[in-house]
């Protein structure tokens, strides 16, 4: 089954630097005189072989975005691509640490991204929000600095706080303070867990970070009691099937647990993570799960509904999005 553009889609899990089209990265690298030949090959493909080298390639590609207008171009490009695939809503993970490494303040980073999102929205009506992430392998102090920046420079489109980076480093307890600050400031919260680490990492994220959304979370499948708990507590998983295959968490989509988790009553959303790095797009993710597991139009509509209900946006925006979704129902 090909998923038509007419299935409205919503995305909760995409790293904006990881969504940069190779052509745009190459053009900006040339403009800023940056040599990227070690991470971008002549065919316009990012070069990496495992999670650690992926994170390095991601860092290198991020370094070409140096000005607010570079970031505006990136977010405008991504949101236009999303809208062209039928998405009505997208949340992007933004990484103030990467912007800072490229010489940009938190405020100019966010303003650049917001300008691009507004331009895309004017033409396509796509709604968007930003989730500022701390990078866990940079340590607790860096993660707390991010949340302080977010709280100290409020922006209407920055509505969430999250934790990404190398899951194999740093116990969630180290980040409890940052997440408490974020929750008290009214930000929605999410954390990567259960991608490279096992189900215990999800339990720890729920206990120490008090999140209601988990980035990936698919390795919950290894613990029956945890699957039941996720279903009972209505925890939402930001599942990124193509990313998991590309990074070797599962060998084939047919062995991916997304279908079983959904059947067990866990709230599932479908996302692209770092699309050009993993040779995917949000539309392709919807299409491949529908093809592989026989999901119907109504199944995909319910995936989008789950995403909108779990979105980090205000109730009025949510209602508008749900009306748009319902108007596509048949
Ligand atoms: N940063 C960018 N992509 C990521 C992923 N899939 N997991 C953890 N951190 C990331
Ligand atoms: Zn991710």
CSV table of C-alpha atoms and ligand atoms in Angstrom, one decimal:
chain,number,residue,atom,x,y,z
A,1,UNK,CA,0.0,0.0,0.0
A,2,UNK,CA,1.3,3.5,-0.9
A,3,UNK,CA,0.3,6.0,1.8
A,4,UNK,CA,-1.2,8.9,0.0
A,5,UNK,CA,-0.3,12.5,0.9
A,6,UNK,CA,-4.0,12.7,2.0
A,7,UNK,CA,-3.3,10.8,5.2
A,8,UNK,CA,-2.6,13.8,7.5
A,9,UNK,CA,0.7,13.2,9.4
A,10,UNK,CA,2.2,14.6,12.5
A,11,UNK,CA,5.8,14.2,13.7
A,12,UNK,CA,7.0,14.4,17.3
A,13,UNK,CA,10.6,13.2,16.9
A,14,UNK,CA,13.0,14.8,14.4
A,15,UNK,CA,16.4,16.4,15.2
A,16,UNK,CA,16.5,19.5,13.0
A,17,UNK,CA,20.3,19.4,12.4
A,18,UNK,CA,19.8,15.7,11.5
A,19,UNK,CA,17.1,16.7,9.0
A,20,UNK,CA,19.4,18.8,6.9
A,21,UNK,CA,19.4,17.8,3.2
A,22,UNK,CA,22.9,16.9,2.1
A,23,UNK,CA,22.6,19.4,-0.8
A,24,UNK,CA,22.0,22.2,1.7
A,25,UNK,CA,24.8,21.0,4.0
A,26,UNK,CA,27.2,20.9,1.0
A,27,UNK,CA,26.2,24.4,-0.2
A,28,UNK,CA,26.7,26.0,3.2
A,29,UNK,CA,29.9,24.1,3.8
A,30,UNK,CA,31.3,25.6,0.5
A,31,UNK,CA,30.0,29.0,1.5
A,32,UNK,CA,31.6,28.9,4.9
A,33,UNK,CA,34.8,27.2,3.7
A,34,UNK,CA,34.3,24.1,5.7
A,35,UNK,CA,35.8,20.7,4.5
A,36,UNK,CA,33.2,18.0,5.0
A,37,UNK,CA,34.7,15.3,2.7
A,38,UNK,CA,35.0,13.0,5.7
A,39,UNK,CA,31.3,12.9,6.4
A,40,UNK,CA,29.6,13.7,3.1
A,41,UNK,CA,30.6,11.7,0.0
A,42,UNK,CA,30.5,12.7,-3.7
A,43,UNK,CA,27.1,11.2,-4.2
A,44,UNK,CA,25.6,13.5,-1.5
A,45,UNK,CA,25.3,10.7,1.1
A,46,UNK,CA,26.4,11.1,4.8
A,47,UNK,CA,29.2,8.8,5.8
A,48,UNK,CA,28.9,6.8,9.0
A,49,UNK,CA,28.9,3.2,10.0
A,50,UNK,CA,27.5,2.9,13.6
A,51,UNK,CA,25.9,5.0,16.3
A,52,UNK,CA,29.1,6.6,17.4
A,53,UNK,CA,30.2,7.5,13.9
A,54,UNK,CA,26.7,8.7,13.1
A,55,UNK,CA,26.8,11.1,16.1
A,56,UNK,CA,30.2,12.4,14.8
A,57,UNK,CA,28.8,12.9,11.3
A,58,UNK,CA,25.8,14.7,12.8
A,59,UNK,CA,28.1,17.0,14.8
A,60,UNK,CA,30.2,17.8,11.6
A,61,UNK,CA,27.1,18.5,9.4
A,62,UNK,CA,25.6,20.7,12.2
A,63,UNK,CA,28.7,22.9,12.1
A,64,UNK,CA,27.8,24.4,8.7
A,65,UNK,CA,24.8,26.2,10.2
A,66,UNK,CA,26.4,29.4,11.5
A,67,UNK,CA,23.9,32.3,11.2
A,68,UNK,CA,20.3,32.8,12.1
A,69,UNK,CA,19.5,32.8,8.4
A,70,UNK,CA,21.3,29.5,7.8
A,71,UNK,CA,19.0,28.0,10.5
A,72,UNK,CA,15.9,29.8,9.0
A,73,UNK,CA,16.7,28.2,5.7
A,74,UNK,CA,17.0,24.8,7.4
A,75,UNK,CA,13.7,24.9,9.2
A,76,UNK,CA,11.9,26.4,6.3
A,77,UNK,CA,13.2,23.6,4.0
A,78,UNK,CA,12.3,20.9,6.5
A,79,UNK,CA,8.8,22.1,7.3
A,80,UNK,CA,8.0,22.6,3.6
A,81,UNK,CA,9.2,19.0,2.9
A,82,UNK,CA,7.0,17.8,5.8
A,83,UNK,CA,4.0,19.7,4.5
A,84,UNK,CA,4.5,18.3,0.9
A,85,UNK,CA,4.2,14.8,2.4
A,86,UNK,CA,0.9,15.7,4.0
A,87,UNK,CA,2.1,16.6,7.5
A,88,UNK,CA,0.0,19.1,9.4
A,89,UNK,CA,2.2,19.3,12.5
A,90,UNK,CA,5.9,18.9,13.3
A,91,UNK,CA,8.0,19.1,16.5
A,92,UNK,CA,11.7,19.5,16.0
A,93,UNK,CA,14.4,18.8,18.5
A,94,UNK,CA,16.8,21.8,18.6
A,95,UNK,CA,20.2,21.5,20.1
A,96,UNK,CA,21.5,24.8,21.6
A,97,UNK,CA,24.9,23.1,22.2
A,98,UNK,CA,25.4,22.5,18.5
A,99,UNK,CA,24.4,26.1,17.8
A,100,UNK,CA,26.8,27.4,20.4
A,101,UNK,CA,29.6,25.3,19.0
A,102,UNK,CA,28.9,27.0,15.6
A,103,UNK,CA,29.1,30.4,17.3
A,104,UNK,CA,25.4,31.2,17.8
A,105,UNK,CA,23.6,32.4,20.9
A,106,UNK,CA,20.5,30.5,22.1
A,107,UNK,CA,18.3,33.4,21.3
A,108,UNK,CA,19.5,34.0,17.7
A,109,UNK,CA,19.4,30.2,17.1
A,110,UNK,CA,15.7,30.0,18.1
A,111,UNK,CA,14.8,33.2,16.3
A,112,UNK,CA,16.4,31.9,13.1
A,113,UNK,CA,14.6,28.6,13.3
A,114,UNK,CA,11.3,30.3,14.2
A,115,UNK,CA,11.5,32.6,11.2
A,116,UNK,CA,11.9,29.7,8.8
A,117,UNK,CA,9.0,27.8,10.5
A,118,UNK,CA,6.8,30.9,10.1
A,119,UNK,CA,7.6,31.2,6.4
A,120,UNK,CA,6.7,27.6,5.8
A,121,UNK,CA,3.5,28.0,7.8
A,122,UNK,CA,2.4,31.0,5.8
A,123,UNK,CA,2.5,29.0,2.5
A,124,UNK,CA,1.5,25.5,3.7
A,125,UNK,CA,-0.4,26.0,7.0
A,126,UNK,CA,1.9,23.5,8.8
A,127,UNK,CA,2.1,24.1,12.5
A,128,UNK,CA,5.4,23.5,14.4
A,129,UNK,CA,7.0,23.7,17.8
A,130,UNK,CA,10.5,23.3,19.1
A,131,UNK,CA,11.8,21.0,21.9
A,132,UNK,CA,15.2,22.1,23.2
A,133,UNK,CA,17.4,19.1,24.0
A,134,UNK,CA,20.3,18.5,26.2
A,135,UNK,CA,23.0,16.1,25.0
A,136,UNK,CA,23.5,13.5,27.7
A,137,UNK,CA,27.1,12.7,26.8
A,138,UNK,CA,27.9,16.4,27.4
A,139,UNK,CA,27.0,15.8,31.1
A,140,UNK,CA,24.5,17.1,33.6
A,141,UNK,CA,25.9,20.7,33.8
A,142,UNK,CA,25.5,21.2,30.1
A,143,UNK,CA,22.0,19.8,30.1
A,144,UNK,CA,21.0,22.2,33.0
A,145,UNK,CA,22.5,25.1,31.0
A,146,UNK,CA,20.1,24.3,28.2
A,147,UNK,CA,17.1,24.3,30.4
A,148,UNK,CA,18.2,27.6,32.0
A,149,UNK,CA,18.6,29.1,28.5
A,150,UNK,CA,15.1,28.0,27.6
A,151,UNK,CA,13.5,29.4,30.7
A,152,UNK,CA,15.5,32.6,30.6
A,153,UNK,CA,14.6,33.3,27.0
A,154,UNK,CA,11.0,32.2,26.6
A,155,UNK,CA,9.8,31.8,23.0
A,156,UNK,CA,6.2,30.8,22.1
A,157,UNK,CA,7.4,28.1,19.8
A,158,UNK,CA,9.8,26.5,22.2
A,159,UNK,CA,7.4,24.4,24.3
A,160,UNK,CA,9.4,21.3,25.3
A,161,UNK,CA,12.6,20.0,26.8
A,162,UNK,CA,14.3,16.7,26.1
A,163,UNK,CA,17.4,14.5,26.4
A,164,UNK,CA,19.2,13.0,23.4
A,165,UNK,CA,22.7,11.9,22.7
A,166,UNK,CA,24.5,8.7,23.6
A,167,UNK,CA,22.2,6.7,25.7
A,168,UNK,CA,25.0,4.5,26.9
A,169,UNK,CA,26.5,7.4,28.9
A,170,UNK,CA,25.1,9.0,32.1
A,171,UNK,CA,22.3,7.6,34.3
A,172,UNK,CA,18.9,9.5,34.1
A,173,UNK,CA,19.3,10.4,37.8
A,174,UNK,CA,22.0,12.8,36.7
A,175,UNK,CA,19.4,14.8,34.7
A,176,UNK,CA,16.6,14.8,37.3
A,177,UNK,CA,17.2,18.4,38.3
A,178,UNK,CA,17.1,19.7,34.7
A,179,UNK,CA,13.8,17.9,34.1
A,180,UNK,CA,12.3,19.1,37.3
A,181,UNK,CA,13.2,22.7,36.3
A,182,UNK,CA,11.7,22.2,32.8
A,183,UNK,CA,8.4,20.7,34.2
A,184,UNK,CA,8.1,23.5,36.8
A,185,UNK,CA,8.5,26.0,34.0
A,186,UNK,CA,5.5,24.4,32.1
A,187,UNK,CA,7.6,22.7,29.3
A,188,UNK,CA,6.6,19.3,28.0
A,189,UNK,CA,9.3,16.7,28.5
A,190,UNK,CA,10.6,13.7,26.7
A,191,UNK,CA,13.8,11.6,26.9
A,192,UNK,CA,15.5,9.2,24.5
A,193,UNK,CA,15.5,5.8,26.2
A,194,UNK,CA,15.1,2.1,25.1
A,195,UNK,CA,16.9,2.7,21.8
A,196,UNK,CA,20.5,1.4,22.5
A,197,UNK,CA,19.9,0.7,26.2
A,198,UNK,CA,17.4,-1.9,27.4
A,199,UNK,CA,14.0,-1.6,29.1
A,200,UNK,CA,15.7,-0.6,32.4
A,201,UNK,CA,16.6,2.7,30.7
A,202,UNK,CA,12.9,3.4,30.1
A,203,UNK,CA,12.0,2.6,33.7
A,204,UNK,CA,14.7,4.9,34.8
A,205,UNK,CA,13.5,7.7,32.5
A,206,UNK,CA,10.0,7.4,33.9
A,207,UNK,CA,11.1,7.3,37.5
A,208,UNK,CA,13.8,10.0,37.5
A,209,UNK,CA,12.7,12.3,34.7
A,210,UNK,CA,8.9,11.9,35.1
A,211,UNK,CA,8.4,12.0,31.4
A,212,UNK,CA,5.1,11.0,29.7
A,213,UNK,CA,6.8,10.7,26.3
A,214,UNK,CA,9.8,8.5,25.4
A,215,UNK,CA,12.0,8.9,22.4
A,216,UNK,CA,12.1,5.5,20.8
A,217,UNK,CA,11.3,3.3,23.8
A,218,UNK,CA,11.0,0.2,21.6
A,219,UNK,CA,13.1,-2.0,23.7
A,220,UNK,CA,10.3,-2.0,26.2
A,221,UNK,CA,9.3,-5.1,24.2
A,222,UNK,CA,11.9,-7.0,26.2
A,223,UNK,CA,10.0,-6.6,29.5
A,224,UNK,CA,6.3,-7.7,29.5
A,225,UNK,CA,5.5,-5.8,32.7
A,226,UNK,CA,6.9,-2.6,31.3
A,227,UNK,CA,4.8,-3.0,28.2
A,228,UNK,CA,1.7,-3.3,30.4
A,229,UNK,CA,2.8,-0.3,32.4
A,230,UNK,CA,3.3,1.9,29.4
A,231,UNK,CA,-0.2,0.9,28.1
A,232,UNK,CA,-1.8,1.5,31.5
A,233,UNK,CA,-0.1,4.8,32.1
A,234,UNK,CA,-0.7,6.1,28.5
A,235,UNK,CA,3.0,6.7,28.0
A,236,UNK,CA,3.6,7.8,24.3
A,237,UNK,CA,6.4,6.3,22.3
A,238,UNK,CA,8.1,8.4,19.6
A,239,UNK,CA,8.9,5.4,17.4
A,240,UNK,CA,11.4,5.8,14.6
A,241,UNK,CA,11.4,2.5,12.7
A,242,UNK,CA,13.7,3.5,9.9
A,243,UNK,CA,16.3,4.9,12.3
A,244,UNK,CA,16.3,1.7,14.3
A,245,UNK,CA,16.9,-0.4,11.2
A,246,UNK,CA,19.6,2.0,9.9
A,247,UNK,CA,21.4,2.0,13.2
A,248,UNK,CA,21.1,-1.8,13.6
A,249,UNK,CA,18.8,-1.9,16.6
A,250,UNK,CA,16.7,-4.4,14.5
A,251,UNK,CA,17.7,-6.1,11.3
A,252,UNK,CA,14.4,-5.9,9.3
A,253,UNK,CA,11.3,-3.9,9.7
A,254,UNK,CA,9.2,-7.1,9.9
A,255,UNK,CA,11.1,-7.9,13.2
A,256,UNK,CA,10.5,-4.4,14.6
A,257,UNK,CA,8.3,-4.4,17.7
A,258,UNK,CA,6.1,-1.4,16.7
A,259,UNK,CA,3.2,-3.5,15.6
A,260,UNK,CA,3.2,-5.7,18.8
A,261,UNK,CA,3.6,-2.7,21.1
A,262,UNK,CA,0.6,-1.1,19.3
A,263,UNK,CA,-1.5,-4.3,19.6
A,264,UNK,CA,-0.7,-4.4,23.3
A,265,UNK,CA,-2.2,-1.0,23.7
A,266,UNK,CA,0.9,1.2,23.9
A,267,UNK,CA,0.4,4.7,22.4
A,268,UNK,CA,2.6,4.8,19.3
A,269,UNK,CA,3.6,7.6,17.0
A,270,UNK,CA,5.7,7.3,13.8
A,271,UNK,CA,8.7,9.6,13.2
A,272,UNK,CA,11.8,10.0,11.0
A,273,UNK,CA,14.5,11.0,13.6
A,274,UNK,CA,17.3,12.1,11.3
A,275,UNK,CA,15.8,11.5,7.9
A,276,UNK,CA,18.6,12.0,5.3
A,277,UNK,CA,21.1,10.2,7.5
A,278,UNK,CA,18.8,7.1,7.5
A,279,UNK,CA,17.5,7.4,3.9
A,280,UNK,CA,14.0,8.2,5.0
A,281,UNK,CA,11.2,10.8,5.3
A,282,UNK,CA,8.1,10.9,7.5
A,283,UNK,CA,6.0,9.9,4.5
A,284,UNK,CA,8.2,6.9,3.9
A,285,UNK,CA,8.0,5.9,7.5
A,286,UNK,CA,4.2,5.9,7.4
A,287,UNK,CA,4.2,4.0,4.1
A,288,UNK,CA,6.7,1.3,5.3
A,289,UNK,CA,4.9,0.5,8.5
A,290,UNK,CA,1.6,0.3,6.6
A,291,UNK,CA,3.1,-2.0,4.0
A,292,UNK,CA,4.9,-4.2,6.4
A,293,UNK,CA,2.2,-4.6,9.1
A,294,UNK,CA,-0.9,-4.1,6.9
A,295,UNK,CA,-2.0,-0.9,8.7
A,296,UNK,CA,-5.1,0.6,7.2
A,297,UNK,CA,-5.9,4.3,6.5
A,298,UNK,CA,-7.8,4.4,9.8
A,299,UNK,CA,-4.8,2.9,11.7
A,300,UNK,CA,-2.6,5.6,10.3
A,301,UNK,CA,-5.2,8.3,11.2
A,302,UNK,CA,-5.1,7.0,14.7
A,303,UNK,CA,-1.3,7.2,14.8
A,304,UNK,CA,-1.6,10.9,13.8
A,305,UNK,CA,-4.3,11.4,16.4
A,306,UNK,CA,-2.1,10.0,19.1
A,307,UNK,CA,0.7,12.4,18.0
A,308,UNK,CA,-1.5,15.5,18.1
A,309,UNK,CA,-3.0,14.5,21.5
A,310,UNK,CA,0.5,14.1,22.9
A,311,UNK,CA,1.9,17.2,21.2
A,312,UNK,CA,3.6,20.0,23.2
A,313,UNK,CA,1.3,22.7,22.0
A,314,UNK,CA,-1.6,24.7,23.5
A,315,UNK,CA,-5.2,23.2,23.6
A,316,UNK,CA,-6.5,25.6,21.0
A,317,UNK,CA,-3.8,24.6,18.4
A,318,UNK,CA,-4.5,21.0,19.3
A,319,UNK,CA,-8.2,21.4,18.6
A,320,UNK,CA,-7.6,23.1,15.3
A,321,UNK,CA,-5.2,20.2,14.3
A,322,UNK,CA,-7.8,17.6,15.3
A,323,UNK,CA,-10.5,19.3,13.2
A,324,UNK,CA,-8.1,19.3,10.2
A,325,UNK,CA,-7.4,15.6,10.9
A,326,UNK,CA,-11.1,14.7,11.2
A,327,UNK,CA,-11.9,16.6,8.0
A,328,UNK,CA,-9.6,14.0,6.2
A,329,UNK,CA,-11.5,11.0,7.7
A,330,UNK,CA,-13.6,9.0,5.3
B,1,LIG,N1,20.8,12.8,18.2
B,1,LIG,C1,20.5,12.7,16.9
B,1,LIG,N2,19.9,11.6,16.6
B,1,LIG,C2,19.9,10.8,17.7
B,1,LIG,C3,19.4,9.5,18.0
B,1,LIG,N3,18.8,8.7,17.1
B,1,LIG,N4,19.6,9.1,19.3
B,1,LIG,C4,20.2,9.8,20.2
B,1,LIG,N5,20.6,11.1,19.9
B,1,LIG,C5,20.5,11.6,18.7
B,2,LIG,ZN1,16.2,11.0,18.2
